[in-house]
mmCIF file of C-alpha atoms in Angstrom:
data_model
loop_
_atom_site.group_PDB
_atom_site.id
_atom_site.type_symbol
_atom_site.label_atom_id
_atom_site.label_comp_id
_atom_site.label_asym_id
_atom_site.label_seq_id
_atom_site.Cartn_x
_atom_site.Cartn_y
_atom_site.Cartn_z
ATOM 1 C CA UNK A 1 73.022 85.923 90.784
ATOM 2 C CA UNK A 2 69.962 86.800 88.704
ATOM 3 C CA UNK A 3 66.724 85.650 90.049
ATOM 4 C CA UNK A 4 64.526 83.165 88.330
ATOM 5 C CA UNK A 5 61.936 85.901 87.686
ATOM 6 C CA UNK A 6 64.582 87.970 85.978
ATOM 7 C CA UNK A 7 65.727 85.192 83.806
ATOM 8 C CA UNK A 8 62.288 84.212 82.816
ATOM 9 C CA UNK A 9 61.378 88.016 82.014
ATOM 10 C CA UNK A 10 64.448 88.131 79.764
ATOM 11 C CA UNK A 11 63.752 84.656 78.050
ATOM 12 C CA UNK A 12 59.984 85.799 77.328
ATOM 13 C CA UNK A 13 61.828 89.160 75.793
ATOM 14 C CA UNK A 14 63.986 86.968 73.446
ATOM 15 C CA UNK A 15 66.976 86.454 75.425
ATOM 16 C CA UNK A 16 67.809 82.712 74.724
ATOM 17 C CA UNK A 17 70.939 82.776 77.077
ATOM 18 C CA UNK A 18 68.608 83.625 80.011
ATOM 19 C CA UNK A 19 66.334 80.693 78.839
ATOM 20 C CA UNK A 20 69.420 78.478 78.928
ATOM 21 C CA UNK A 21 70.550 79.425 82.332
ATOM 22 C CA UNK A 22 67.027 78.855 83.829
ATOM 23 C CA UNK A 23 67.088 75.491 82.248
ATOM 24 C CA UNK A 24 70.402 74.639 83.456
ATOM 25 C CA UNK A 25 69.429 75.716 87.049
ATOM 26 C CA UNK A 26 66.310 73.479 87.216
ATOM 27 C CA UNK A 27 66.892 70.824 84.818
ATOM 28 C CA UNK A 28 68.048 68.374 87.545
ATOM 29 C CA UNK A 29 65.133 68.369 89.898
ATOM 30 C CA UNK A 30 62.613 68.393 86.972
ATOM 31 C CA UNK A 31 64.326 65.509 85.243
ATOM 32 C CA UNK A 32 64.223 63.756 88.483
ATOM 33 C CA UNK A 33 60.731 64.309 88.936
ATOM 34 C CA UNK A 34 59.973 62.457 85.606
ATOM 35 C CA UNK A 35 62.598 59.673 85.939
ATOM 36 C CA UNK A 36 61.182 58.509 89.110
ATOM 37 C CA UNK A 37 57.929 57.670 87.353
ATOM 38 C CA UNK A 38 58.812 56.963 83.802
ATOM 39 C CA UNK A 39 61.501 55.078 81.812
ATOM 40 C CA UNK A 40 60.975 56.599 78.384
ATOM 41 C CA UNK A 41 60.268 59.935 76.957
ATOM 42 C CA UNK A 42 61.595 61.917 79.828
ATOM 43 C CA UNK A 43 63.712 64.298 77.776
ATOM 44 C CA UNK A 44 60.605 65.481 75.875
ATOM 45 C CA UNK A 45 58.592 66.023 78.938
ATOM 46 C CA UNK A 46 61.131 68.037 80.538
ATOM 47 C CA UNK A 47 61.461 70.155 77.333
ATOM 48 C CA UNK A 48 57.820 70.706 77.469
ATOM 49 C CA UNK A 49 57.754 71.634 80.861
ATOM 50 C CA UNK A 50 60.066 74.432 80.260
ATOM 51 C CA UNK A 51 58.264 75.574 77.314
ATOM 52 C CA UNK A 52 55.040 75.485 79.157
ATOM 53 C CA UNK A 53 56.792 77.818 81.673
ATOM 54 C CA UNK A 54 57.652 80.415 79.185
ATOM 55 C CA UNK A 55 54.239 80.249 77.402
ATOM 56 C CA UNK A 56 52.388 80.762 80.765
ATOM 57 C CA UNK A 57 54.785 82.995 82.500
ATOM 58 C CA UNK A 58 52.279 85.961 82.623
ATOM 59 C CA UNK A 59 49.953 83.796 84.330
ATOM 60 C CA UNK A 60 52.133 82.849 87.437
ATOM 61 C CA UNK A 61 50.217 83.773 90.597
ATOM 62 C CA UNK A 62 51.579 86.268 92.874
ATOM 63 C CA UNK A 63 54.022 84.923 95.379
ATOM 64 C CA UNK A 64 54.455 81.666 93.631
ATOM 65 C CA UNK A 65 58.142 81.090 92.894
ATOM 66 C CA UNK A 66 59.168 80.124 89.227
ATOM 67 C CA UNK A 67 60.654 76.970 90.523
ATOM 68 C CA UNK A 68 57.289 75.820 92.409
ATOM 69 C CA UNK A 69 55.326 76.730 89.271
ATOM 70 C CA UNK A 70 57.744 74.433 87.175
ATOM 71 C CA UNK A 71 56.938 71.635 89.211
ATOM 72 C CA UNK A 72 53.208 72.224 88.841
ATOM 73 C CA UNK A 73 53.506 72.420 85.141
ATOM 74 C CA UNK A 74 55.544 68.972 85.407
ATOM 75 C CA UNK A 75 52.707 67.578 87.426
ATOM 76 C CA UNK A 76 50.079 68.547 84.880
ATOM 77 C CA UNK A 77 52.127 67.234 81.767
ATOM 78 C CA UNK A 78 52.720 64.002 83.675
ATOM 79 C CA UNK A 79 49.109 63.547 84.354
ATOM 80 C CA UNK A 80 48.117 64.346 80.775
ATOM 81 C CA UNK A 81 50.595 61.630 79.542
ATOM 82 C CA UNK A 82 49.151 58.977 81.791
ATOM 83 C CA UNK A 83 45.600 59.933 80.864
ATOM 84 C CA UNK A 84 46.420 59.755 77.024
ATOM 85 C CA UNK A 85 48.197 56.322 77.696
ATOM 86 C CA UNK A 86 45.488 54.841 79.659
ATOM 87 C CA UNK A 87 42.293 55.567 77.973
ATOM 88 C CA UNK A 88 40.287 52.705 79.169
ATOM 89 C CA UNK A 89 39.775 54.669 82.459
ATOM 90 C CA UNK A 90 42.347 52.820 84.695
ATOM 91 C CA UNK A 91 44.192 56.126 85.412
ATOM 92 C CA UNK A 92 43.493 57.903 88.448
ATOM 93 C CA UNK A 93 46.203 59.810 90.168
ATOM 94 C CA UNK A 94 44.431 59.680 93.563
ATOM 95 C CA UNK A 95 44.386 55.791 93.535
ATOM 96 C CA UNK A 96 46.727 54.418 90.928
ATOM 97 C CA UNK A 97 50.441 54.186 91.487
ATOM 98 C CA UNK A 98 53.274 53.890 88.899
ATOM 99 C CA UNK A 99 53.631 50.211 90.016
ATOM 100 C CA UNK A 100 50.041 49.673 89.340
ATOM 101 C CA UNK A 101 50.482 51.082 85.870
ATOM 102 C CA UNK A 102 53.272 48.704 85.135
ATOM 103 C CA UNK A 103 55.676 51.613 84.640
ATOM 104 C CA UNK A 104 59.432 50.893 84.944
ATOM 105 C CA UNK A 105 61.049 54.212 86.051
ATOM 106 C CA UNK A 106 64.807 54.924 86.078
ATOM 107 C CA UNK A 107 66.717 51.926 87.824
ATOM 108 C CA UNK A 108 67.981 52.512 91.193
ATOM 109 C CA UNK A 109 71.843 51.265 91.105
ATOM 110 C CA UNK A 110 72.492 50.933 94.640
ATOM 111 C CA UNK A 111 72.727 47.861 96.607
ATOM 112 C CA UNK A 112 71.607 49.218 99.940
ATOM 113 C CA UNK A 113 68.519 47.421 101.286
ATOM 114 C CA UNK A 114 67.083 50.493 102.719
ATOM 115 C CA UNK A 115 67.170 52.304 99.430
ATOM 116 C CA UNK A 116 65.842 49.695 97.268
ATOM 117 C CA UNK A 117 63.065 49.145 99.732
ATOM 118 C CA UNK A 118 62.141 52.702 99.885
ATOM 119 C CA UNK A 119 62.230 53.071 96.237
ATOM 120 C CA UNK A 120 59.743 50.281 95.884
ATOM 121 C CA UNK A 121 57.602 51.537 98.632
ATOM 122 C CA UNK A 122 57.565 54.947 96.849
ATOM 123 C CA UNK A 123 56.590 53.549 93.564
ATOM 124 C CA UNK A 124 53.486 51.669 95.149
ATOM 125 C CA UNK A 125 52.047 54.953 96.365
ATOM 126 C CA UNK A 126 49.049 56.476 94.512
ATOM 127 C CA UNK A 127 50.732 59.113 91.984
ATOM 128 C CA UNK A 128 49.386 62.101 93.628
ATOM 129 C CA UNK A 129 50.908 60.863 97.116
ATOM 130 C CA UNK A 130 54.166 60.060 95.438
ATOM 131 C CA UNK A 131 54.264 63.630 94.033
ATOM 132 C CA UNK A 132 53.950 65.271 97.471
ATOM 133 C CA UNK A 133 56.448 63.050 99.200
ATOM 134 C CA UNK A 134 59.158 63.837 96.527
ATOM 135 C CA UNK A 135 58.452 67.569 96.697
ATOM 136 C CA UNK A 136 58.522 67.449 100.595
ATOM 137 C CA UNK A 137 61.255 65.102 101.192
ATOM 138 C CA UNK A 138 63.572 65.451 98.187
ATOM 139 C CA UNK A 139 62.824 69.251 97.150
ATOM 140 C CA UNK A 140 62.249 70.361 100.768
ATOM 141 C CA UNK A 141 59.133 72.273 100.094
ATOM 142 C CA UNK A 142 56.925 73.005 102.885
ATOM 143 C CA UNK A 143 53.243 72.234 102.779
ATOM 144 C CA UNK A 144 52.288 75.818 101.858
ATOM 145 C CA UNK A 145 54.823 75.729 99.100
ATOM 146 C CA UNK A 146 53.719 72.465 97.845
ATOM 147 C CA UNK A 147 50.148 73.573 97.880
ATOM 148 C CA UNK A 148 51.203 76.701 95.829
ATOM 149 C CA UNK A 149 53.146 74.701 93.382
ATOM 150 C CA UNK A 150 50.129 72.119 92.647
ATOM 151 C CA UNK A 151 47.364 74.783 93.035
ATOM 152 C CA UNK A 152 45.633 72.904 95.650
ATOM 153 C CA UNK A 153 44.556 73.906 99.197
ATOM 154 C CA UNK A 154 47.200 73.425 101.948
ATOM 155 C CA UNK A 155 44.952 71.300 103.992
ATOM 156 C CA UNK A 156 44.715 68.952 100.966
ATOM 157 C CA UNK A 157 48.512 68.818 100.980
ATOM 158 C CA UNK A 158 48.897 67.994 104.589
ATOM 159 C CA UNK A 159 46.089 65.230 104.318
ATOM 160 C CA UNK A 160 48.159 63.648 101.412
ATOM 161 C CA UNK A 161 51.385 63.622 103.460
ATOM 162 C CA UNK A 162 49.650 62.201 106.365
ATOM 163 C CA UNK A 163 48.287 59.441 104.026
ATOM 164 C CA UNK A 164 51.279 58.999 102.266
ATOM 165 C CA UNK A 165 53.439 58.400 105.255
ATOM 166 C CA UNK A 166 50.800 55.842 106.521
ATOM 167 C CA UNK A 167 50.867 54.113 103.179
ATOM 168 C CA UNK A 168 54.576 54.238 103.076
ATOM 169 C CA UNK A 169 54.946 52.521 106.422
ATOM 170 C CA UNK A 170 52.630 49.702 105.392
ATOM 171 C CA UNK A 171 54.360 49.242 102.041
ATOM 172 C CA UNK A 172 57.881 49.051 103.837
ATOM 173 C CA UNK A 173 56.529 46.254 106.232
ATOM 174 C CA UNK A 174 55.151 44.564 103.432
ATOM 175 C CA UNK A 175 58.055 44.570 101.149
ATOM 176 C CA UNK A 176 61.092 44.147 103.644
ATOM 177 C CA UNK A 177 62.395 40.906 104.206
ATOM 178 C CA UNK A 178 62.662 41.490 107.838
ATOM 179 C CA UNK A 179 60.443 43.817 110.163
ATOM 180 C CA UNK A 180 63.718 45.313 111.508
ATOM 181 C CA UNK A 181 64.664 46.797 107.953
ATOM 182 C CA UNK A 182 61.204 48.318 107.719
ATOM 183 C CA UNK A 183 61.192 49.952 110.938
ATOM 184 C CA UNK A 184 64.925 51.343 110.559
ATOM 185 C CA UNK A 185 63.936 52.785 107.074
ATOM 186 C CA UNK A 186 60.753 54.404 108.439
ATOM 187 C CA UNK A 187 62.249 55.724 111.589
ATOM 188 C CA UNK A 188 65.113 57.440 109.529
ATOM 189 C CA UNK A 189 63.042 58.287 106.516
ATOM 190 C CA UNK A 190 64.354 61.756 105.787
ATOM 191 C CA UNK A 191 67.947 60.444 105.644
ATOM 192 C CA UNK A 192 67.045 57.555 103.414
ATOM 193 C CA UNK A 193 64.881 59.952 101.088
ATOM 194 C CA UNK A 194 67.737 62.197 100.830
ATOM 195 C CA UNK A 195 70.244 59.377 99.855
ATOM 196 C CA UNK A 196 67.579 57.996 97.513
ATOM 197 C CA UNK A 197 67.161 61.433 95.946
ATOM 198 C CA UNK A 198 70.975 61.610 95.214
ATOM 199 C CA UNK A 199 71.398 58.049 93.811
ATOM 200 C CA UNK A 200 68.282 57.988 91.552
ATOM 201 C CA UNK A 201 69.210 57.662 87.937
ATOM 202 C CA UNK A 202 73.004 57.244 88.436
ATOM 203 C CA UNK A 203 74.891 54.747 86.829
#
């Protein structure tokens, strides 16, 4: 199987089939990235992400995988979308969550309480924290890989992961109808995060 790097180079050289293969290979996780935060305009943002990849392919830092760089582009496009939408100054990805912005991302079609609870808690995280949690639990990136994808120091990512887990725990206990449900969800967080990733956006 051709590497992402080889497909991207061929795409830049005019091979549209290579671009199509690269798109098909990474469409699902990039679409999921946007669907967990937005309800409308996702298809356009996904297209802009892949267009941004081919336009900036010569500037990918050495050692950063194409897939990781894609997520970095997606994050920047998402932040730009929110800044343009909330010009009155209320938007700050370090402190404002999707829930604060009143966004209604893709509905979770699953009756299991653990998943519904985790989804609500995830949406209550500040956006920058939600992103690192999703990259860590859904995409299985390590802290150094997330740092490379987002272009920030690894220590920053580790700090965000710690803070995200703390806030998730607080949100789970605040939102859960029973303390036992919150505790069980947090105790088996990786399992429920995996199931939430697989269920998100399905009909």
